[in-house]
C-alpha positions as MATLAB code, in Angstrom:
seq = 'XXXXXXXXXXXXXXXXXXXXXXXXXXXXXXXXXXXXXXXXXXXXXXXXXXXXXXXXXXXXXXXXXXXXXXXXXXXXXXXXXXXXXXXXXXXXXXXXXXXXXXXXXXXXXXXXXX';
ca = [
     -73.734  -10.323   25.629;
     -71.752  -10.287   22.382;
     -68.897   -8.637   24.168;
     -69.016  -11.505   27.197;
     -69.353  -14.182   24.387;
     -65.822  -12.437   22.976;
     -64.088  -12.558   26.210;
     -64.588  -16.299   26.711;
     -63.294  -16.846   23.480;
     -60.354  -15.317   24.174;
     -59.472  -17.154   27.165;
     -60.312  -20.311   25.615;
     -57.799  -19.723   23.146;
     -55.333  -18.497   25.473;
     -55.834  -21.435   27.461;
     -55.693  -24.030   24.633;
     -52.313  -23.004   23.575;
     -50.566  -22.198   27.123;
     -49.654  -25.008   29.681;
     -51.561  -25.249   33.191;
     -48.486  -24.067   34.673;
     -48.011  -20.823   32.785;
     -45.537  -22.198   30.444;
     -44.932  -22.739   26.751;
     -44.018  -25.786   25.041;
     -40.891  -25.595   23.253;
     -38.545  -28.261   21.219;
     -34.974  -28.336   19.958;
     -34.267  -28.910   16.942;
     -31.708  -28.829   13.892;
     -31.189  -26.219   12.231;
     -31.675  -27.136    8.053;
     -28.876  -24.983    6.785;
     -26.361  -26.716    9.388;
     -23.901  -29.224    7.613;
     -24.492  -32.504    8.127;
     -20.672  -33.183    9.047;
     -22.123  -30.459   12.278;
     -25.029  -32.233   12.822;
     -23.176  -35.925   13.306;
     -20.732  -34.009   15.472;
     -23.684  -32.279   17.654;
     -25.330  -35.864   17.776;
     -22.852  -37.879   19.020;
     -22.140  -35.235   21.865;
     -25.659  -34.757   22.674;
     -25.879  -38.507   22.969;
     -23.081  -39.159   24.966;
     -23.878  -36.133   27.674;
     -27.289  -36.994   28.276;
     -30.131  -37.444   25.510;
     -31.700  -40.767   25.314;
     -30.179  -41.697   21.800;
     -32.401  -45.116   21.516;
     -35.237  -44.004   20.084;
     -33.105  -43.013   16.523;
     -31.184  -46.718   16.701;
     -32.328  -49.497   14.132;
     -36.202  -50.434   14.362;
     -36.618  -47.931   16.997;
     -39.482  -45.803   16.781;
     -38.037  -42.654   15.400;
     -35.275  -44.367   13.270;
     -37.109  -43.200   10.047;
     -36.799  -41.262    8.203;
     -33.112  -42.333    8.215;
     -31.214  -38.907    8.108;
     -28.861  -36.826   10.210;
     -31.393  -33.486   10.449;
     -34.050  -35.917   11.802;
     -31.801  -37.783   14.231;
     -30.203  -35.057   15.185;
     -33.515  -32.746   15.515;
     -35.031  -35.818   18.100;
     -30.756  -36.435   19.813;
     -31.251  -32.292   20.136;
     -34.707  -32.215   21.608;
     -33.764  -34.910   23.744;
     -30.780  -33.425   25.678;
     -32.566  -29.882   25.765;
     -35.124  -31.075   27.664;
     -33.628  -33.305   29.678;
     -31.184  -31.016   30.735;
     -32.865  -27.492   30.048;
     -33.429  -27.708   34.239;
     -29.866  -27.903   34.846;
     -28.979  -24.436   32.781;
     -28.653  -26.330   28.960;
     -29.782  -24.975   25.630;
     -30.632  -25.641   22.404;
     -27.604  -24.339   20.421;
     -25.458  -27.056   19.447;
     -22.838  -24.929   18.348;
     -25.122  -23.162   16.554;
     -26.590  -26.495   14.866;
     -29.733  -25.907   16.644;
     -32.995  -24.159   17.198;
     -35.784  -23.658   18.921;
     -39.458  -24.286   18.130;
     -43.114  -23.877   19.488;
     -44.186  -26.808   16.455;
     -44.406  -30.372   17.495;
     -41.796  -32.187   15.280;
     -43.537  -35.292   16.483;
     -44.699  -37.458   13.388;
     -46.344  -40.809   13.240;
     -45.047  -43.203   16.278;
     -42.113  -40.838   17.174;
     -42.933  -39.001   19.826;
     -40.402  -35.960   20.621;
     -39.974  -35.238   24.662;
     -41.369  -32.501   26.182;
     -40.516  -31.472   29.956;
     -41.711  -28.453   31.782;
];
């Protein structure tokens, strides 16, 4: 019984941190120790080849906090998983990473795709 009781735990656990369809959830985001002359660089070219830059503009939703690591971690996230389908990554010229944490906070809500 105790043994059964273990197994269902297990799965349970398994299940609550992998996706229905067998995959893990992943974001892209800067990398702290990048300069933040790298990160403006990396953000304007993520933004102009395919993330959906709105969200960071003036009284947008993830505007604050108002630095480059945070715009450029949601700019990042954005065009990695928007594009992740057509063969992209999260490098960034090495301005990036990748995560399994949520950097979601408060209204802001970082994309996730499949």
């Amino acid at each position: 019984m105790a043994q059964a009781f273990i197994k269902m735990l297990l799965l349970i656990t398994i299940f609550s941190i992998h996706k229905l369809d067998g995959q893990f959830e992943d974001w892209c985001v800067a990398d702290e120790q990048t300069p933040d002359e790298e990160l403006q660089r990396a953000v304007v070219w993520a933004c102009e080849n395919g993330a959906d830059c709105s969200k960071i503009q003036p009284n947008q939703p993830c505007f604050l906090p108002n630095t480059i690591k945070d715009h450029a971690s949601f700019a990042f996230n954005s065009y990695f998983q928007r594009m992740k389908a057509h063969g992209a990554t999260c490098y960034f010229n090495a301005a990036a990473l990748v995560t399994d944490l949520d950097p979601s906070h408060g209204s802001c809500k970082f994309e996730i795709h499949g």
